Coordinates of C-alpha atoms and ligand atoms in Angstrom, one line a residue:
X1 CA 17.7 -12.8 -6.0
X2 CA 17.8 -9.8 -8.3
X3 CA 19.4 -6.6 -8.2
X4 CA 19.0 -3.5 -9.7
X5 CA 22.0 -1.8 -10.7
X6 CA 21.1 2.2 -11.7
X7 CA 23.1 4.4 -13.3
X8 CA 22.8 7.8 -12.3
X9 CA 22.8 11.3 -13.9
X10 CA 19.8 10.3 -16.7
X11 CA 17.0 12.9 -17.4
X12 CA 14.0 11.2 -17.0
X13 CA 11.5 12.6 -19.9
X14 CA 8.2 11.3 -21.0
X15 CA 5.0 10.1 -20.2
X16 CA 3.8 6.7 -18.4
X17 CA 0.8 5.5 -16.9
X18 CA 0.4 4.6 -13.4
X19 CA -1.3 1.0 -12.6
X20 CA -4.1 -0.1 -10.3
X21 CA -3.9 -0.2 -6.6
X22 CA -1.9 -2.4 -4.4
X23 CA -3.2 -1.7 -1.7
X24 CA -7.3 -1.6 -3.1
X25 CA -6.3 -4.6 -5.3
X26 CA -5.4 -6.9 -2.1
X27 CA -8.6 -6.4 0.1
X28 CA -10.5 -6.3 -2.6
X29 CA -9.1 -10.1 -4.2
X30 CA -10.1 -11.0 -0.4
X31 CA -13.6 -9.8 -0.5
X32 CA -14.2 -12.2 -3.3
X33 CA -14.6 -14.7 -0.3
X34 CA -17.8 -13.1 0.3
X35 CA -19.5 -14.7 -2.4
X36 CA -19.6 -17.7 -4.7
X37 CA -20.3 -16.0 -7.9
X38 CA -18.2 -14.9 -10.2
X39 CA -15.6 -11.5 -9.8
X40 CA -14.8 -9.8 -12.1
X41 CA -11.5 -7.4 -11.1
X42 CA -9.9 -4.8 -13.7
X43 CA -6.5 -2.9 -13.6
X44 CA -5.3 -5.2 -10.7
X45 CA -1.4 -4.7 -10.7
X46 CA 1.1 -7.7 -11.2
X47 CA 2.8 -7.4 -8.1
X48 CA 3.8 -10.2 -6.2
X49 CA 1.8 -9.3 -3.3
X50 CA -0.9 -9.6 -5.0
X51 CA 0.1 -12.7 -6.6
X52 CA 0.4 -14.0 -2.8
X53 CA -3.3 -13.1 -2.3
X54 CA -4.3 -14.9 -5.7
X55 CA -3.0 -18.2 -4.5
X56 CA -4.2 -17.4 -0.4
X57 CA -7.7 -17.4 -2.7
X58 CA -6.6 -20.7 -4.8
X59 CA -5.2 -22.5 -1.5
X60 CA -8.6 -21.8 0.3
X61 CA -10.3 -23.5 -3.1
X62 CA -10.9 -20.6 -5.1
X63 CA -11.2 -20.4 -8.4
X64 CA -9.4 -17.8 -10.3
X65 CA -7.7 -16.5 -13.2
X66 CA -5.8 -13.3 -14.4
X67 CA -4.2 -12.2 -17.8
X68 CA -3.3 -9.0 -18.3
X69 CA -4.7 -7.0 -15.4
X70 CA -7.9 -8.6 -15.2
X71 CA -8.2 -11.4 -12.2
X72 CA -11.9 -13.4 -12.5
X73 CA -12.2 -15.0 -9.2
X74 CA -15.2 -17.5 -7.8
X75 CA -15.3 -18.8 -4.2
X76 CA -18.1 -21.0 -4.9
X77 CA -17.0 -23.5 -2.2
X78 CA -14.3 -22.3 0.3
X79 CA -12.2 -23.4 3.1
X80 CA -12.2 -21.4 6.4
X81 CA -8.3 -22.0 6.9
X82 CA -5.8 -19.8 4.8
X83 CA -2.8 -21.8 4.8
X84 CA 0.3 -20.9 7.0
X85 CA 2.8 -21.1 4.6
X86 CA 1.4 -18.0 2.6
X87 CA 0.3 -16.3 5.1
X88 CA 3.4 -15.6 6.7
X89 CA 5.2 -14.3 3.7
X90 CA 2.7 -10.9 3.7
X91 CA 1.4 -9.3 6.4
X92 CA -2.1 -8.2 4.2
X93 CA -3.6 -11.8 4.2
X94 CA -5.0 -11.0 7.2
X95 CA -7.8 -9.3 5.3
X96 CA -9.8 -12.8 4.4
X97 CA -10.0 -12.7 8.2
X98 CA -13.3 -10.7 7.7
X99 CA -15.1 -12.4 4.8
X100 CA -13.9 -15.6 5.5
X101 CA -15.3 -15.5 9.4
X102 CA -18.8 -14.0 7.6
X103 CA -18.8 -16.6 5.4
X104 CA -17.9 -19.4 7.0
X105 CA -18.8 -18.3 10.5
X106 CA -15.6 -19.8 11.5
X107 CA -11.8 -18.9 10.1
X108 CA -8.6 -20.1 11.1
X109 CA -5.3 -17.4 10.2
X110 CA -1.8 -17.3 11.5
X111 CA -1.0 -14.2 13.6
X112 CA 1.3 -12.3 11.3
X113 CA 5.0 -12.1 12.5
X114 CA 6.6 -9.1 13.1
X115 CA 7.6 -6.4 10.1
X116 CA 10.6 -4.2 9.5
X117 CA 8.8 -0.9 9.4
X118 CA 7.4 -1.5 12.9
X119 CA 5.7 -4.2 15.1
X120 CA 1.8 -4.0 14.1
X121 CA 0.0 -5.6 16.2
X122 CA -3.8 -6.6 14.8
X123 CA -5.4 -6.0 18.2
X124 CA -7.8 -3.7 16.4
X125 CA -8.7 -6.0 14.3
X126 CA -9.3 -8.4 16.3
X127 CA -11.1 -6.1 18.6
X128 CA -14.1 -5.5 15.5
X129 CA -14.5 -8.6 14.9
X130 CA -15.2 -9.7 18.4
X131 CA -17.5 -6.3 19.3
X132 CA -19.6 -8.5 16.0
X133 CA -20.1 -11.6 18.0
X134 CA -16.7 -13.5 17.1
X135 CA -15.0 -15.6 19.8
X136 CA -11.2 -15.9 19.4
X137 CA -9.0 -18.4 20.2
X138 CA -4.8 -18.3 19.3
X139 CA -3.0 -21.7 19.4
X140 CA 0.0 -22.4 17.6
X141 CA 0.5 -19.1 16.3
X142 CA -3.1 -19.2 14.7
X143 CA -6.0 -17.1 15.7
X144 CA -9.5 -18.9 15.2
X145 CA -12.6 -17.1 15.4
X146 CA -15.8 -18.3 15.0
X147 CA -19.3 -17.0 15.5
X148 CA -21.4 -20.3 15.2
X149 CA -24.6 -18.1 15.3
X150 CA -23.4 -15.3 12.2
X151 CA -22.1 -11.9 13.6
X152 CA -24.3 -9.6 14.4
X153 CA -24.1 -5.4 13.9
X154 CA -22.6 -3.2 16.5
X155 CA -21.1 0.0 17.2
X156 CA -17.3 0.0 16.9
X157 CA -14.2 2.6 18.1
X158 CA -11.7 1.3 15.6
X159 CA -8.8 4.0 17.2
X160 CA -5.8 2.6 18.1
X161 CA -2.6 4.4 19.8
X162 CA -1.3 5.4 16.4
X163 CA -4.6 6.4 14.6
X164 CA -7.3 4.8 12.8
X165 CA -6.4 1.4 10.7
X166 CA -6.9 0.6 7.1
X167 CA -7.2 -3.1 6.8
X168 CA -8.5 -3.3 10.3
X169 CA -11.4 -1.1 9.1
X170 CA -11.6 -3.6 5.9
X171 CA -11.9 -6.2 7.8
X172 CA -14.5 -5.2 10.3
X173 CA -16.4 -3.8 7.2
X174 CA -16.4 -7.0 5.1
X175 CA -17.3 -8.9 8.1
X176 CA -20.5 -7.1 8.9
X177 CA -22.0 -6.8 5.2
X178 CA -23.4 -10.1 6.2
X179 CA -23.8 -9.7 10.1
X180 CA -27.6 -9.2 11.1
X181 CA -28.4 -5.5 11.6
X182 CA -25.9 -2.3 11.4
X183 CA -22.8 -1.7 12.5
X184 CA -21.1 1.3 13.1
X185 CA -17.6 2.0 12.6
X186 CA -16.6 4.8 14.6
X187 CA -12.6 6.2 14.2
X188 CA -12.4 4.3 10.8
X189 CA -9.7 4.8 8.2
X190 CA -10.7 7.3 5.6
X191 CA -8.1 6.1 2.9
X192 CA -9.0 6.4 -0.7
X193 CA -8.5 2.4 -0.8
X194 CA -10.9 1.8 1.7
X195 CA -13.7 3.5 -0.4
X196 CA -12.8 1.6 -3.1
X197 CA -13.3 -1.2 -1.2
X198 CA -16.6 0.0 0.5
X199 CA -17.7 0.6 -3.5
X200 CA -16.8 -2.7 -5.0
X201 CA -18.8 -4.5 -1.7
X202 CA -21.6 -1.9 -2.4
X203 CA -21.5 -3.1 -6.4
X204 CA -21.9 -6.9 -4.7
X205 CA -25.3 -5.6 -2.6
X206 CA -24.0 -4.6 0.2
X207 CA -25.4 -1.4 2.6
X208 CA -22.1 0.9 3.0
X209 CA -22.4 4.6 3.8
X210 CA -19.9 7.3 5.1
X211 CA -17.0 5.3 3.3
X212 CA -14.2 7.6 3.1
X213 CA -15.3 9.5 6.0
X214 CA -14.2 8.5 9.5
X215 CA -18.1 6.9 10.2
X216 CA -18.9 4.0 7.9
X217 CA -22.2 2.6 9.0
X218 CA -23.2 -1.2 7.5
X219 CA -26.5 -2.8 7.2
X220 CA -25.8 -6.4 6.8
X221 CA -27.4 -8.0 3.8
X222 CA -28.4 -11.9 3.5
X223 CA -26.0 -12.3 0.9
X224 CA -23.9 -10.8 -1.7
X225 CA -23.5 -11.5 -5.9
X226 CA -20.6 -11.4 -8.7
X227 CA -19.7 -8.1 -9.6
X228 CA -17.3 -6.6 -12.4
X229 CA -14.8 -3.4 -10.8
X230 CA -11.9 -1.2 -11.6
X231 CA -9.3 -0.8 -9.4
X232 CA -8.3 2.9 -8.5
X233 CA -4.8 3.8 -9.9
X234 CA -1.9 4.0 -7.1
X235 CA -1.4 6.5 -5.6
X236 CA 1.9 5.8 -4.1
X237 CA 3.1 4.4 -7.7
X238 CA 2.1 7.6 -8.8
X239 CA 3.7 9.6 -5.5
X240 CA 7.1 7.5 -6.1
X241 CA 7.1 8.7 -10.0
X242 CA 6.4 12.7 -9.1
X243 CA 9.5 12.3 -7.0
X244 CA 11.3 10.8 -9.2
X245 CA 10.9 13.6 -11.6
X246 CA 11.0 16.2 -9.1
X247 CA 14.6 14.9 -8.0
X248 CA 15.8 13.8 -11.8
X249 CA 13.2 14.9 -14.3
X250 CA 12.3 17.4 -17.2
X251 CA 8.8 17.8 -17.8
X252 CA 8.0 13.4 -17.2
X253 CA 3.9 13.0 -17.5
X254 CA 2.1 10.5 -15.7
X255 CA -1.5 9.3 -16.6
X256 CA -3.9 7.5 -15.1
X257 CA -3.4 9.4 -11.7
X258 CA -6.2 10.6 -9.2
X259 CA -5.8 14.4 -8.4
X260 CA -7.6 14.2 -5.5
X261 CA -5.9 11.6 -3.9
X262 CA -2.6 13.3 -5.0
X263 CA -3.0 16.2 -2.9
X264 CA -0.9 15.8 0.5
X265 CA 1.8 14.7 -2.0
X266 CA 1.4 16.9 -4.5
X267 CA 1.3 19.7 -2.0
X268 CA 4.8 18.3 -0.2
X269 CA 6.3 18.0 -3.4
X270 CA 5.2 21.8 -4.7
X271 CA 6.3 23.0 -1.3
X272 CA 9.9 21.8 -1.6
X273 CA 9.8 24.2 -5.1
X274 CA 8.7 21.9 -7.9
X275 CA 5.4 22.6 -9.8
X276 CA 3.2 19.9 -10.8
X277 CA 0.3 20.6 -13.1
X278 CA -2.9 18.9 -13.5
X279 CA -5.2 18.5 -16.5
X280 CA -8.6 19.6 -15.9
X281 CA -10.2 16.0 -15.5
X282 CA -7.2 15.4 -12.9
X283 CA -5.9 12.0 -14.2
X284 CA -2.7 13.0 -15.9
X285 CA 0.2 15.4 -14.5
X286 CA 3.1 16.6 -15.4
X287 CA 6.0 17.5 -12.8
X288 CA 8.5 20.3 -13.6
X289 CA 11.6 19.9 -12.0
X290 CA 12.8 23.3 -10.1
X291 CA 16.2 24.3 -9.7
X292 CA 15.8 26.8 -6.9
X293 CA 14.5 24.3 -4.0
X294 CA 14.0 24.3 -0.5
X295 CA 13.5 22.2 2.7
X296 CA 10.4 20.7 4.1
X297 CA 8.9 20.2 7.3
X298 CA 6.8 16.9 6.7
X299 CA 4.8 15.0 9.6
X300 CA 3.0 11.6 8.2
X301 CA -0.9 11.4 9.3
X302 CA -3.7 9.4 8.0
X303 CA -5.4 10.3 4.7
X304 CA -6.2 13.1 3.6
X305 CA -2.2 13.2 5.5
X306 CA 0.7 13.1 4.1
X307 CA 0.8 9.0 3.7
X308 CA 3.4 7.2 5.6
X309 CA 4.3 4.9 2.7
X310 CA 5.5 8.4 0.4
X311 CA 7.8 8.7 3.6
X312 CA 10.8 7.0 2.5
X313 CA 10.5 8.5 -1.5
X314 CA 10.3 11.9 -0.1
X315 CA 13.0 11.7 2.5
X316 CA 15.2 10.4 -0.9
X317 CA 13.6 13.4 -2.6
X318 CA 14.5 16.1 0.2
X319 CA 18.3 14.8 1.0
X320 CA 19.4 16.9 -2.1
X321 CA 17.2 20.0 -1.2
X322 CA 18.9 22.8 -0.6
X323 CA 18.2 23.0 3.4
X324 CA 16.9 21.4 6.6
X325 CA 14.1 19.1 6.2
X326 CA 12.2 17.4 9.3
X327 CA 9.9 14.2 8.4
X328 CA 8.4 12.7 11.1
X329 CA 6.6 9.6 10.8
X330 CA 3.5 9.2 13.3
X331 CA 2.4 6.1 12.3
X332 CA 5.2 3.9 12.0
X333 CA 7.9 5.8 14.2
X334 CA 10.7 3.4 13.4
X335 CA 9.9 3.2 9.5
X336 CA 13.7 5.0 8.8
X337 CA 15.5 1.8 7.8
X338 CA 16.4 3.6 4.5
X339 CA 18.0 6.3 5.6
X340 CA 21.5 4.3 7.1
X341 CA 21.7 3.3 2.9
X342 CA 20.7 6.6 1.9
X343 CA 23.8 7.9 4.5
X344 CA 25.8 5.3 2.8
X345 CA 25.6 7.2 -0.1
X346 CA 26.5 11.0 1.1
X347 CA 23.3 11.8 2.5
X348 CA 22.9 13.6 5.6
X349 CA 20.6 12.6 7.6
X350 CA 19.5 12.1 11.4
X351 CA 16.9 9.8 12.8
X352 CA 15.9 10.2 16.0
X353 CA 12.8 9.0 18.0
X354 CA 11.0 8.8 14.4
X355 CA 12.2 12.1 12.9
X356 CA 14.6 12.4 10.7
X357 CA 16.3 15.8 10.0
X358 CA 17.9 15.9 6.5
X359 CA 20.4 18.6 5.8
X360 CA 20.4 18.3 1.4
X361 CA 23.6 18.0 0.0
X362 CA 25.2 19.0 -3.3
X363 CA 25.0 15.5 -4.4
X364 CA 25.0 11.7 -3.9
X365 CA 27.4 9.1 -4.7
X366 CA 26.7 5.6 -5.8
X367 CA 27.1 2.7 -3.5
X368 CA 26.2 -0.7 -2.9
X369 CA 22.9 -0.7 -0.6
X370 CA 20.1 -2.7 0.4
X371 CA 16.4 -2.6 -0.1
X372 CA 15.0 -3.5 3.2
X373 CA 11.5 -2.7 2.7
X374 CA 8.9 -2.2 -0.1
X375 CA 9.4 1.9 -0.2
X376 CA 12.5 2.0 0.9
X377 CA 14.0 0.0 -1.7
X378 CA 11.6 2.8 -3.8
X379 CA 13.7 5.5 -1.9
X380 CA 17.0 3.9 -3.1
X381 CA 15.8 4.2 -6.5
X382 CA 14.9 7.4 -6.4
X383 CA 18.5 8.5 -4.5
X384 CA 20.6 6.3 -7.4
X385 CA 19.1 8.5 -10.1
X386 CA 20.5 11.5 -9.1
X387 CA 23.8 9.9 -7.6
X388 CA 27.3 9.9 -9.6
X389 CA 28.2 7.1 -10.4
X390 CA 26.3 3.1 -10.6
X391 CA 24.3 2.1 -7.6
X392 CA 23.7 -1.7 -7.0
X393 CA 20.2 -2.3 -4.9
X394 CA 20.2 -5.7 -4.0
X395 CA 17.0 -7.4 -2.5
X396 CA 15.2 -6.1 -5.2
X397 CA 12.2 -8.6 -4.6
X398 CA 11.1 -5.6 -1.9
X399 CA 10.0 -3.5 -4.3
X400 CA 8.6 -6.5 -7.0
X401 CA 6.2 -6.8 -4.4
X402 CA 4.3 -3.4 -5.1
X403 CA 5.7 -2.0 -7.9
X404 CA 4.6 -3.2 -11.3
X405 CA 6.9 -3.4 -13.9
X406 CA 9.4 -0.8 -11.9
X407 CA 12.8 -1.2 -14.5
X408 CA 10.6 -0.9 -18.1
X409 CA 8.6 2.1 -16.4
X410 CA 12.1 3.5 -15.8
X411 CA 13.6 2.9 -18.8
X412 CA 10.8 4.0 -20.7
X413 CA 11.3 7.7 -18.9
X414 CA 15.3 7.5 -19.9
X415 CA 16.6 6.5 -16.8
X416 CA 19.5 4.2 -17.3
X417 CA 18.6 1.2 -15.1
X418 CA 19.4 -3.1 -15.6
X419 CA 17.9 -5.8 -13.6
X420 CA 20.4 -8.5 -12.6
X421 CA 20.4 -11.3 -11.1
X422 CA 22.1 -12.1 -7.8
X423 CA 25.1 -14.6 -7.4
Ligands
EPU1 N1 -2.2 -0.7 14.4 C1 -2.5 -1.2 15.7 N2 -3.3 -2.2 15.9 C2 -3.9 -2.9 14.8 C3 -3.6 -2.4 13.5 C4 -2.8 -1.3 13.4 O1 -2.0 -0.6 16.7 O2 -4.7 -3.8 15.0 C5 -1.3 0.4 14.2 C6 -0.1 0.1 13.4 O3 0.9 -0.5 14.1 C7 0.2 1.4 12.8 C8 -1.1 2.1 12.6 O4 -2.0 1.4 13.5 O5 1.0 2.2 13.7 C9 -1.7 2.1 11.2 O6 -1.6 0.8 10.7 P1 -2.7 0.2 9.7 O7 -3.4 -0.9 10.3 O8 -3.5 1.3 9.1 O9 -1.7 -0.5 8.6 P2 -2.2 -1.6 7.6 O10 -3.6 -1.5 7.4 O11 -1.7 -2.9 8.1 C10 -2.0 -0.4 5.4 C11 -1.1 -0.4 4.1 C12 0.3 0.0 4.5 C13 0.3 1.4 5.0 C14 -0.7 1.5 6.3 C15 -0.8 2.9 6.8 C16 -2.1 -2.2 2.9 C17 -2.0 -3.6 2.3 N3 -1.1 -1.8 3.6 O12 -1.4 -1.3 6.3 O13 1.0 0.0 3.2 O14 1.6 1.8 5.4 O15 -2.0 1.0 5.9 O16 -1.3 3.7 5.8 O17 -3.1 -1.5 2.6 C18 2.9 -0.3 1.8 O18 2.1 -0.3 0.9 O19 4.1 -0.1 1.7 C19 2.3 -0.4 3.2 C20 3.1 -0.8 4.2

């Protein structure tokens, strides 16, 4: 197991360029299901979740290939049963529930186990899929659902207790591209990932409107074709990097952004007394770090919100702000597992009943911690570039899986950072 062991106090400077989406890159691998010709995927990060999803796609028979950013991928002849073993080690391989239940008619998943940030359940999910004609069974830990006759279109309340659902919307929109009629998704996520996900099926042949709004409506197709994409860039890569320099930067450039999907973050960052300025095509900023800083009151909500998964980075950001923060996270209330490490290292910082009030102090000192989750271990980063002193994050392998090439992207802003590996 590897560590990261960061020495703090560096000025990050410079410019780097943010990679695809994670979180597009994964559904989209999975939608590849969907059809036997060839895909052909650009900019998709090298991550090891979405490594996990390239061999889900191999294990079920798939053919494919990446080098250097580009995965080709053909599920000419597929299985309908994504083996256990992969499965449970991320909880996102439930999207080839979708396209492999329209393909195949039948699919056979384990239920995914429960997750540090918070128990999510894949009711939802579940609940789509059967409103489209699938029958479920769970045995053994596996849910099998099968629709012997295809799925057909239907109208669909996709809200759930805590909001709309991103991959539960994926799933019930992949499924129905080839169910018979339309289907309506009522209450569906409006995440930028999700309309690049609606786009890439739409590229295939499919009949996808309102995606990125909170009604996606689907005319199934008889089938869908190969199709060449481009991944949108990340924007919680990119999030995680304007924090960075916000909390140890001068003047550190990042390219290959998305403007508007920057702007909840963008506008938490700006608010705490940093400035961040766009070019005029919105795909490169530059963050200048502000001395005289203040407090934030931040609540997490579904896009355009302020995204749960910048949570932990900005919490990192705000616990040497001048001032009281709040940050409350609606969506995954008990998503605070970062801050008893952040504490660890001088921070001060209550959680209670998913809020956390910081109170920033002067400054933190380094400590052994302990990633526990992908952006939390992001968090740690972020806190052991400003501390004193050299901060050892073990369980690095958190944030290997969605953050691509984290220590050279680092090093090339002047942090002072070394991988090393576990005894
Ligand atoms: N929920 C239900 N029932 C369901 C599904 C979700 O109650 O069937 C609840 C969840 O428990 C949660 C809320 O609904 O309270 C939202 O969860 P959602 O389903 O949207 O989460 P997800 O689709 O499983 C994606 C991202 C997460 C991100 C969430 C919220 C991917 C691969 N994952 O997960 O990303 O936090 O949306 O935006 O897209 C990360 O990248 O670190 C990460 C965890």
């Amino acid at each position: 197991m590897d560590k990261l062991v960061v020495h703090g106090g560096a000025t990050l400077r410079g410019a780097i360029n943010i990679s695809g989406s994670k979180n597009a890159s994964l559904p989209i691998l999975a939608a590849t299901l969907l059809t036997g010709e060839d895909c052909i995927i650009r900019r998709v990060p090298d991550v090891s979740d979405t490594n996990y999803m390239i061999q889900i796609l191999s294990a079920l028979g798939a053919d494919v290939e990446r080098s250097s950013g580009t995965v080709r991928a053909t599920c000419a002849d597929v299985s309908d049963q994504a083996p256990y073993e992969l499965v449970r080690r991320m909880r996102a391989s439930i999207c080839v529930m979708g396209p492999l239940l329209a393909r195949k008619g039948r699919c056979v998943v384990s239920l995914p186990g429960g997750c540090v940030i918070g128990d999510r359940p894949v009711d939802l999910h579940l609940r789509g899929l059967e409103a489209l004609g699938a029958k479920i069974e769970f045995e053994g830990g596996n849910i099998t659902l099968t629709a012997k006759d295809g799925l057909r279109g239907a109208e669909i309340d996709l809200r759930g207790t805590h909001g709309p659902t991103v991959l539960g919307t994926d799933n019930v929109m992949m499924a129905a591209t080839l169910a018979e009629g339309i289907t309506i998704i009522e209450s569906a996520a409006a995440e930028p990932e999700v309309l690049d996900l609606a786009n890439f099926l739409n590229s295939m042949g499919a009949k996808i409107t309102g995606a990125g709004t909170r009604r996606i409506v689907i005319e199934g197709v008889k089938e869908l074709h190969g199709v060449e994409h481009t991944v949108i860039p990340d924007r919680i890569e990119a999030g995680t990097f304007m924090a960075a320099a916000a909390l140890a930067g001068d003047g550190v450039t990042l390219r290959r952004v998305c403007r508007e999907h920057l702007k909840a973050i963008t506008a938490a960052i700006e608010q705490s007394g940093h400035r961040i300025d766009f070019n005029e095509a919105g795909d490169v900023c530059t963050v200048h770090r502000n001395e005289m800083t203040q407090g934030v009151n931040l609540v997490t909500a579904p896009y355009p919100g302020y995204p749960t998964d910048m949570q932990a980075q900005m919490t990192a950001l705000l616990a040497t702000t001048p001032g009281i923060s709040v940050i409350k996270d609606t969506i995954f209330p008990q998503r605070f597992m970062h801050c008893a490490e952040l504490k660890r290292m001088g921070a001060d910082i209550r959680v209670d009943n998913g809020t956390a009030v910081v109170h920033g102090v002067a400054q933190l000192s380094a400590a052994p911690v302990m990633a526990s989750d992908l952006r939390a271990s992001a968090a740690l980063v972020l806190a052991a570039l400003k501390a004193k002193g050299s901060t050892e994050i073990s369980r690095l392998y958190h944030i290997d899986r969605g953050y691509e090439l984290i220590d050279e992207k680092l090093l090339m802003l002047g942090a002072h950072v070394e991988r090393v590996k576990d005894r």
